[in-house]
Amino acid sequence: MIDLIQKYVEAYGPSAYEDAIREMIIADVTPLADDVSVDALGNVIAKVKGKKNGQRVMLIAHMDEIGVMISHIDKNGFCRFMRIGGVNPQTLIGHRVRFTNGVMGVIGVDDPRSQRLPKYDDLFIDVGANSPEDCPVSIGDTAGFVRPMAQLNEHRIIAKSMDDRIGCVVLLETLKALKKPQNDVIFVFSVQEEVGTRGAGPAAFHTKPDVVIAVDVTATGDTPKGFPMDMDLGKGPAIKVRDGGMLADPRLVRLMRDQALAAELPYQMEILPFGTTDARATQVTRGGIPSGCLSIPCRYIHTPSEMIDLRDVQNGIALLTKVVSEKIELK
Ligand SMILES: [Zn+2]
């Protein structure tokens, strides 16, 4: 699984520019699913047929990652940029970016002696150009961050884009583990989550699931002066109760918790005071679709080195496989 995680987290794919990661996912799901398609926005939809009279369950994880987009190139060839998604300026100085066309750049700051935190207006990308004419990228070009994955010990790994490529890994491994599920399972690898969960709603509207479970990362409270959250790396995947954008369907929360208890899998209950996931968009599409989320605890979200614990990933796959394989009754 480590090799798969490395392949996905190091792949390029800022929101709306998910082509490279999409191709990898299509290649990986095609031998395993009954039907694979790509919708008008670029969501990958892989379906597995279940037994008669089961539910239609959607599992959704987003393929896109945060990034930057060039908004202006000055007379010396320095590129100003807008962010794509929740990029934190604290993490940017000296960071490397790679554009869709392969050009590399480094982020610099106007006044390198300043002690205050930079704002976006203070930052630029240096691609080695001296003028707009010899600049190898143009206004509107998009870049993603560059950082190789590293394994710190048996359980913990760091990488860019754990958010949410680790969710894509969980979906793929669940797809591999499925054997004759009770329910039809629709695996969606979505686009444009980081800019406001834009891919998920159309995907759910189109495929008409009865129930949706998003798989994404959640913040933890286990670092010095961390978030006031009861959430630790390595203590189990998290069943979302609420976040900044939604209240998870209480019946689905109960069902996921009952299944974790029945299988004696570790789990944590997630109360995230900010942020949201694709489940927010699926919950309010069509006539409303009961939606919830299984979260992988993650330190340093939206930094170049997001940290997860492999045990949470494995236990998440086990729980999700059990939930979608067995009869689903919301009560
Ligand atoms: Zn995410």
CSV table of C-alpha atoms and ligand atoms in Angstrom, one decimal:
chain,number,residue,atom,x,y,z
A,1,MET,CA,0.0,0.0,0.0
A,2,ILE,CA,3.0,2.3,0.6
A,3,ASP,CA,3.8,2.3,-3.1
A,4,LEU,CA,0.3,3.2,-4.0
A,5,ILE,CA,0.2,6.0,-1.4
A,6,GLN,CA,3.5,7.4,-2.8
A,7,LYS,CA,2.2,7.3,-6.4
A,8,TYR,CA,-1.0,9.2,-5.5
A,9,VAL,CA,0.4,11.8,-3.1
A,10,GLU,CA,3.2,12.8,-5.4
A,11,ALA,CA,0.9,13.1,-8.4
A,12,TYR,CA,0.1,16.5,-9.9
A,13,GLY,CA,-3.5,17.7,-9.6
A,14,PRO,CA,-4.6,21.2,-8.4
A,15,SER,CA,-8.4,21.7,-8.6
A,16,ALA,CA,-9.7,21.6,-12.2
A,17,TYR,CA,-6.3,20.3,-13.4
A,18,GLU,CA,-6.7,16.7,-12.1
A,19,ASP,CA,-5.8,15.0,-15.4
A,20,ALA,CA,-2.6,13.2,-14.2
A,21,ILE,CA,-4.1,11.8,-11.0
A,22,ARG,CA,-7.3,11.0,-12.9
A,23,GLU,CA,-5.4,8.8,-15.4
A,24,MET,CA,-3.7,6.9,-12.6
A,25,ILE,CA,-7.0,6.3,-10.8
A,26,ILE,CA,-8.8,5.2,-14.0
A,27,ALA,CA,-6.0,2.7,-14.7
A,28,ASP,CA,-6.3,1.3,-11.1
A,29,VAL,CA,-10.1,1.0,-10.9
A,30,THR,CA,-10.8,-0.3,-14.4
A,31,PRO,CA,-9.8,-4.0,-13.8
A,32,LEU,CA,-11.7,-4.0,-10.5
A,33,ALA,CA,-15.1,-2.3,-11.2
A,34,ASP,CA,-18.1,-3.4,-13.3
A,35,ASP,CA,-18.3,0.0,-15.0
A,36,VAL,CA,-16.0,3.0,-15.1
A,37,SER,CA,-16.9,6.5,-16.5
A,38,VAL,CA,-15.8,10.1,-16.3
A,39,ASP,CA,-18.5,12.7,-16.1
A,40,ALA,CA,-18.7,16.2,-17.6
A,41,LEU,CA,-16.7,17.8,-14.8
A,42,GLY,CA,-14.0,15.1,-14.7
A,43,ASN,CA,-15.2,13.1,-11.7
A,44,VAL,CA,-14.2,9.4,-12.0
A,45,ILE,CA,-17.2,7.1,-11.3
A,46,ALA,CA,-16.6,3.4,-10.8
A,47,LYS,CA,-19.5,1.1,-10.0
A,48,VAL,CA,-19.7,-2.3,-8.4
A,49,LYS,CA,-22.9,-4.3,-8.6
A,50,GLY,CA,-24.3,-5.7,-5.4
A,51,LYS,CA,-27.1,-8.1,-4.7
A,52,LYS,CA,-30.7,-7.4,-5.5
A,53,ASN,CA,-32.6,-5.1,-3.2
A,54,GLY,CA,-29.5,-3.6,-1.7
A,55,GLN,CA,-29.0,0.2,-1.3
A,56,ARG,CA,-27.0,2.4,-3.6
A,57,VAL,CA,-24.0,3.5,-1.6
A,58,MET,CA,-21.6,6.2,-2.8
A,59,LEU,CA,-18.1,6.5,-1.4
A,60,ILE,CA,-16.4,9.7,-2.5
A,61,ALA,CA,-12.9,11.1,-2.1
A,62,HIS,CA,-11.4,14.1,-3.9
A,63,MET,CA,-8.6,13.8,-6.4
A,64,ASP,CA,-7.7,17.5,-6.4
A,65,GLU,CA,-5.1,19.3,-4.3
A,66,ILE,CA,-4.4,22.9,-3.3
A,67,GLY,CA,-2.2,25.0,-5.6
A,68,VAL,CA,-1.6,28.4,-7.0
A,69,MET,CA,-2.4,30.3,-10.3
A,70,ILE,CA,-0.5,33.1,-11.9
A,71,SER,CA,-2.3,36.4,-12.0
A,72,HIS,CA,0.5,38.8,-13.1
A,73,ILE,CA,4.1,38.7,-14.5
A,74,ASP,CA,6.2,41.8,-13.7
A,75,LYS,CA,8.9,43.4,-15.9
A,76,ASN,CA,11.6,41.2,-14.3
A,77,GLY,CA,9.7,38.0,-14.9
A,78,PHE,CA,8.5,37.5,-11.3
A,79,CYS,CA,5.1,35.9,-11.2
A,80,ARG,CA,2.3,37.0,-8.8
A,81,PHE,CA,-0.3,34.4,-8.0
A,82,MET,CA,-3.7,33.6,-6.5
A,83,ARG,CA,-4.2,30.6,-4.4
A,84,ILE,CA,-6.4,27.6,-5.4
A,85,GLY,CA,-8.0,26.4,-2.2
A,86,GLY,CA,-6.9,27.0,1.4
A,87,VAL,CA,-3.2,27.6,0.9
A,88,ASN,CA,-1.6,29.0,4.1
A,89,PRO,CA,0.9,31.8,3.4
A,90,GLN,CA,3.0,30.7,6.5
A,91,THR,CA,4.0,27.6,4.6
A,92,LEU,CA,5.0,29.2,1.3
A,93,ILE,CA,8.5,31.0,1.4
A,94,GLY,CA,11.1,28.8,-0.3
A,95,HIS,CA,8.5,26.2,-1.3
A,96,ARG,CA,8.8,24.7,-4.8
A,97,VAL,CA,6.0,24.6,-7.3
A,98,ARG,CA,5.6,22.7,-10.5
A,99,PHE,CA,3.3,24.0,-13.3
A,100,THR,CA,1.1,21.9,-15.5
A,101,ASN,CA,3.7,22.2,-18.3
A,102,GLY,CA,6.4,20.9,-16.0
A,103,VAL,CA,8.1,24.2,-15.3
A,104,MET,CA,9.5,24.5,-11.8
A,105,GLY,CA,9.6,27.6,-9.6
A,106,VAL,CA,10.3,28.7,-6.1
A,107,ILE,CA,8.3,31.1,-3.9
A,108,GLY,CA,10.1,34.3,-2.8
A,109,VAL,CA,9.0,37.3,-0.6
A,110,ASP,CA,9.3,41.0,-1.5
A,111,ASP,CA,11.2,42.0,1.7
A,112,PRO,CA,13.2,39.0,3.0
A,113,ARG,CA,14.2,40.9,6.2
A,114,SER,CA,10.6,41.5,7.3
A,115,GLN,CA,9.7,39.7,10.5
A,116,ARG,CA,5.9,39.8,10.0
A,117,LEU,CA,4.0,37.0,8.3
A,118,PRO,CA,3.7,37.4,4.6
A,119,LYS,CA,0.5,38.2,2.8
A,120,TYR,CA,-0.2,36.9,-0.7
A,121,ASP,CA,0.6,40.3,-2.2
A,122,ASP,CA,4.1,40.0,-0.6
A,123,LEU,CA,4.9,36.7,-2.4
A,124,PHE,CA,6.0,35.8,-5.9
A,125,ILE,CA,7.1,32.8,-7.9
A,126,ASP,CA,10.5,32.8,-9.5
A,127,VAL,CA,10.8,30.5,-12.4
A,128,GLY,CA,14.3,31.7,-13.4
A,129,ALA,CA,13.0,34.3,-16.0
A,130,ASN,CA,14.3,37.8,-16.4
A,131,SER,CA,11.3,39.3,-18.3
A,132,PRO,CA,7.8,38.5,-19.3
A,133,GLU,CA,9.1,37.6,-22.8
A,134,ASP,CA,11.4,34.8,-21.6
A,135,CYS,CA,9.0,33.6,-18.9
A,136,PRO,CA,8.1,29.9,-19.6
A,137,VAL,CA,4.6,30.3,-18.0
A,138,SER,CA,1.7,32.6,-18.6
A,139,ILE,CA,-1.1,34.3,-16.7
A,140,GLY,CA,-3.7,31.7,-15.7
A,141,ASP,CA,-1.2,28.9,-15.5
A,142,THR,CA,-1.6,26.6,-12.5
A,143,ALA,CA,1.0,25.0,-10.3
A,144,GLY,CA,1.0,22.4,-7.5
A,145,PHE,CA,3.4,22.0,-4.7
A,146,VAL,CA,6.4,19.7,-4.9
A,147,ARG,CA,7.4,17.5,-2.0
A,148,PRO,CA,8.4,13.8,-2.0
A,149,MET,CA,6.7,11.5,0.5
A,150,ALA,CA,8.7,10.3,3.5
A,151,GLN,CA,8.1,7.4,5.9
A,152,LEU,CA,9.1,8.4,9.4
A,153,ASN,CA,8.7,5.0,11.1
A,154,GLU,CA,6.6,1.9,10.9
A,155,HIS,CA,3.3,3.8,11.1
A,156,ARG,CA,3.7,7.5,10.2
A,157,ILE,CA,4.2,9.1,6.8
A,158,ILE,CA,4.3,12.6,5.6
A,159,ALA,CA,3.6,14.1,2.2
A,160,LYS,CA,1.9,16.9,0.4
A,161,SER,CA,-1.7,16.1,-0.7
A,162,MET,CA,-2.5,13.4,1.9
A,163,ASP,CA,-5.6,15.6,1.7
A,164,ASP,CA,-7.2,13.8,0.0
A,165,ARG,CA,-5.1,11.3,-2.0
A,166,ILE,CA,-5.1,9.1,1.2
A,167,GLY,CA,-8.9,9.1,0.8
A,168,CYS,CA,-8.5,8.0,-2.8
A,169,VAL,CA,-6.2,5.1,-1.5
A,170,VAL,CA,-8.9,4.1,1.0
A,171,LEU,CA,-11.5,4.0,-1.8
A,172,LEU,CA,-9.2,1.9,-4.1
A,173,GLU,CA,-8.3,-0.5,-1.3
A,174,THR,CA,-12.0,-0.9,-0.3
A,175,LEU,CA,-12.8,-1.6,-3.9
A,176,LYS,CA,-10.1,-4.3,-3.9
A,177,ALA,CA,-11.4,-5.8,-0.7
A,178,LEU,CA,-15.1,-6.0,-1.8
A,179,LYS,CA,-16.6,-9.5,-2.3
A,180,LYS,CA,-20.2,-9.7,-3.5
A,181,PRO,CA,-21.5,-6.7,-1.5
A,182,GLN,CA,-25.1,-6.5,-0.4
A,183,ASN,CA,-25.3,-3.0,-1.9
A,184,ASP,CA,-24.4,-1.4,-5.2
A,185,VAL,CA,-21.3,0.6,-4.5
A,186,ILE,CA,-20.5,3.7,-6.5
A,187,PHE,CA,-16.9,4.9,-6.0
A,188,VAL,CA,-16.4,8.6,-6.9
A,189,PHE,CA,-13.0,10.3,-7.2
A,190,SER,CA,-14.1,13.9,-7.3
A,191,VAL,CA,-12.8,17.1,-8.7
A,192,GLN,CA,-12.6,20.6,-7.3
A,193,GLU,CA,-13.3,19.8,-3.6
A,194,GLU,CA,-10.7,22.3,-2.4
A,195,VAL,CA,-12.4,25.3,-4.1
A,196,GLY,CA,-15.8,24.6,-2.5
A,197,THR,CA,-16.9,20.9,-3.0
A,198,ARG,CA,-17.9,21.6,-6.6
A,199,GLY,CA,-17.5,18.2,-8.1
A,200,ALA,CA,-19.4,16.2,-5.5
A,201,GLY,CA,-22.9,17.6,-5.9
A,202,PRO,CA,-23.2,17.0,-9.7
A,203,ALA,CA,-21.7,13.4,-9.2
A,204,ALA,CA,-24.3,12.6,-6.6
A,205,PHE,CA,-27.2,14.2,-8.5
A,206,HIS,CA,-26.3,12.2,-11.6
A,207,THR,CA,-25.7,8.7,-9.9
A,208,LYS,CA,-28.6,8.9,-7.5
A,209,PRO,CA,-27.2,7.1,-4.4
A,210,ASP,CA,-29.4,6.3,-1.4
A,211,VAL,CA,-26.5,7.0,1.0
A,212,VAL,CA,-23.1,8.8,0.8
A,213,ILE,CA,-20.0,8.4,2.8
A,214,ALA,CA,-17.2,10.8,2.0
A,215,VAL,CA,-13.6,9.9,2.9
A,216,ASP,CA,-11.3,12.8,3.7
A,217,VAL,CA,-8.8,13.9,6.3
A,218,THR,CA,-9.6,15.7,9.6
A,219,ALA,CA,-7.4,17.8,11.9
A,220,THR,CA,-6.1,16.5,15.2
A,221,GLY,CA,-5.7,17.9,18.7
A,222,ASP,CA,-2.6,15.9,19.6
A,223,THR,CA,0.2,18.5,19.0
A,224,PRO,CA,1.5,21.1,21.5
A,225,LYS,CA,-1.2,23.8,21.7
A,226,GLY,CA,-3.1,22.0,19.0
A,227,PHE,CA,-6.7,22.4,18.1
A,228,PRO,CA,-9.1,21.7,21.1
A,229,MET,CA,-10.2,18.4,19.6
A,230,ASP,CA,-10.4,14.9,21.0
A,231,MET,CA,-8.6,13.4,18.0
A,232,ASP,CA,-5.3,11.6,17.9
A,233,LEU,CA,-3.1,10.1,15.2
A,234,GLY,CA,-3.2,6.3,15.4
A,235,LYS,CA,-6.3,6.0,17.6
A,236,GLY,CA,-8.5,5.0,14.7
A,237,PRO,CA,-10.4,6.5,11.7
A,238,ALA,CA,-12.9,9.1,12.7
A,239,ILE,CA,-16.7,9.0,12.3
A,240,LYS,CA,-17.7,12.6,11.6
A,241,VAL,CA,-20.5,14.0,13.7
A,242,ARG,CA,-20.2,17.5,12.5
A,243,ASP,CA,-17.8,20.0,10.8
A,244,GLY,CA,-17.9,23.6,9.8
A,245,GLY,CA,-20.3,22.9,6.9
A,246,MET,CA,-22.5,20.0,7.9
A,247,LEU,CA,-24.2,17.8,10.5
A,248,ALA,CA,-23.6,14.2,9.4
A,249,ASP,CA,-26.8,12.1,9.1
A,250,PRO,CA,-27.3,10.8,12.7
A,251,ARG,CA,-28.6,7.5,11.4
A,252,LEU,CA,-25.5,7.0,9.4
A,253,VAL,CA,-23.2,8.0,12.3
A,254,ARG,CA,-25.0,5.3,14.4
A,255,LEU,CA,-24.6,2.7,11.7
A,256,MET,CA,-20.9,3.3,11.2
A,257,ARG,CA,-20.3,3.3,15.0
A,258,ASP,CA,-22.3,0.0,15.4
A,259,GLN,CA,-20.3,-1.6,12.6
A,260,ALA,CA,-17.0,-0.5,14.2
A,261,LEU,CA,-18.0,-1.9,17.5
A,262,ALA,CA,-19.2,-5.2,15.9
A,263,ALA,CA,-15.9,-5.6,14.1
A,264,GLU,CA,-13.9,-4.4,17.2
A,265,LEU,CA,-12.2,-1.8,15.1
A,266,PRO,CA,-10.8,1.3,16.8
A,267,TYR,CA,-12.6,4.6,15.9
A,268,GLN,CA,-12.9,8.2,17.1
A,269,MET,CA,-15.8,10.6,17.0
A,270,GLU,CA,-15.1,13.7,15.0
A,271,ILE,CA,-16.3,17.2,16.0
A,272,LEU,CA,-14.4,19.5,13.7
A,273,PRO,CA,-15.1,23.2,14.4
A,274,PHE,CA,-14.1,24.3,10.9
A,275,GLY,CA,-13.8,23.0,7.3
A,276,THR,CA,-16.0,20.6,5.5
A,277,THR,CA,-16.0,17.8,2.9
A,278,ASP,CA,-17.8,16.6,-0.3
A,279,ALA,CA,-20.4,15.1,2.0
A,280,ARG,CA,-21.7,18.6,2.6
A,281,ALA,CA,-22.5,18.9,-1.1
A,282,THR,CA,-24.0,15.5,-1.5
A,283,GLN,CA,-26.3,16.0,1.5
A,284,VAL,CA,-28.1,18.9,-0.1
A,285,THR,CA,-28.4,17.7,-3.7
A,286,ARG,CA,-31.5,16.2,-5.3
A,287,GLY,CA,-34.2,15.8,-2.6
A,288,GLY,CA,-31.4,15.5,0.0
A,289,ILE,CA,-29.2,12.4,0.4
A,290,PRO,CA,-28.3,11.0,3.9
A,291,SER,CA,-24.5,11.7,4.0
A,292,GLY,CA,-21.7,11.1,6.4
A,293,CYS,CA,-17.9,11.0,6.4
A,294,LEU,CA,-15.1,8.7,7.5
A,295,SER,CA,-12.1,10.8,8.3
A,296,ILE,CA,-8.4,9.9,8.4
A,297,PRO,CA,-6.8,11.9,11.2
A,298,CYS,CA,-4.0,14.2,9.8
A,299,ARG,CA,-1.6,16.6,11.3
A,300,TYR,CA,-0.4,19.8,9.5
A,301,ILE,CA,-3.2,19.8,7.0
A,302,HIS,CA,-2.6,22.1,4.0
A,303,THR,CA,1.1,22.3,4.6
A,304,PRO,CA,3.8,20.6,2.5
A,305,SER,CA,4.1,17.7,5.0
A,306,GLU,CA,0.7,16.4,6.1
A,307,MET,CA,1.1,13.4,8.5
A,308,ILE,CA,-1.0,10.4,8.8
A,309,ASP,CA,-0.8,7.0,10.6
A,310,LEU,CA,-1.0,3.9,8.5
A,311,ARG,CA,-3.1,2.1,11.1
A,312,ASP,CA,-5.9,4.6,10.8
A,313,VAL,CA,-5.9,4.0,7.0
A,314,GLN,CA,-6.0,0.2,7.4
A,315,ASN,CA,-8.7,0.4,10.0
A,316,GLY,CA,-10.6,2.8,7.9
A,317,ILE,CA,-10.5,0.4,4.9
A,318,ALA,CA,-11.7,-2.4,7.1
A,319,LEU,CA,-14.6,-0.4,8.5
A,320,LEU,CA,-15.7,1.0,5.1
A,321,THR,CA,-15.6,-2.5,3.5
A,322,LYS,CA,-17.8,-3.9,6.3
A,323,VAL,CA,-20.3,-1.0,6.1
A,324,VAL,CA,-20.8,-1.2,2.3
A,325,SER,CA,-20.7,-5.0,2.2
A,326,GLU,CA,-23.5,-5.6,4.7
A,327,LYS,CA,-27.2,-4.6,4.7
A,328,ILE,CA,-27.7,-0.9,5.3
A,329,GLU,CA,-30.7,0.2,7.3
A,330,LEU,CA,-30.9,3.8,8.5
A,331,LYS,CA,-32.7,4.0,11.7
B,1,ZN,ZN,-9.8,17.3,1.6
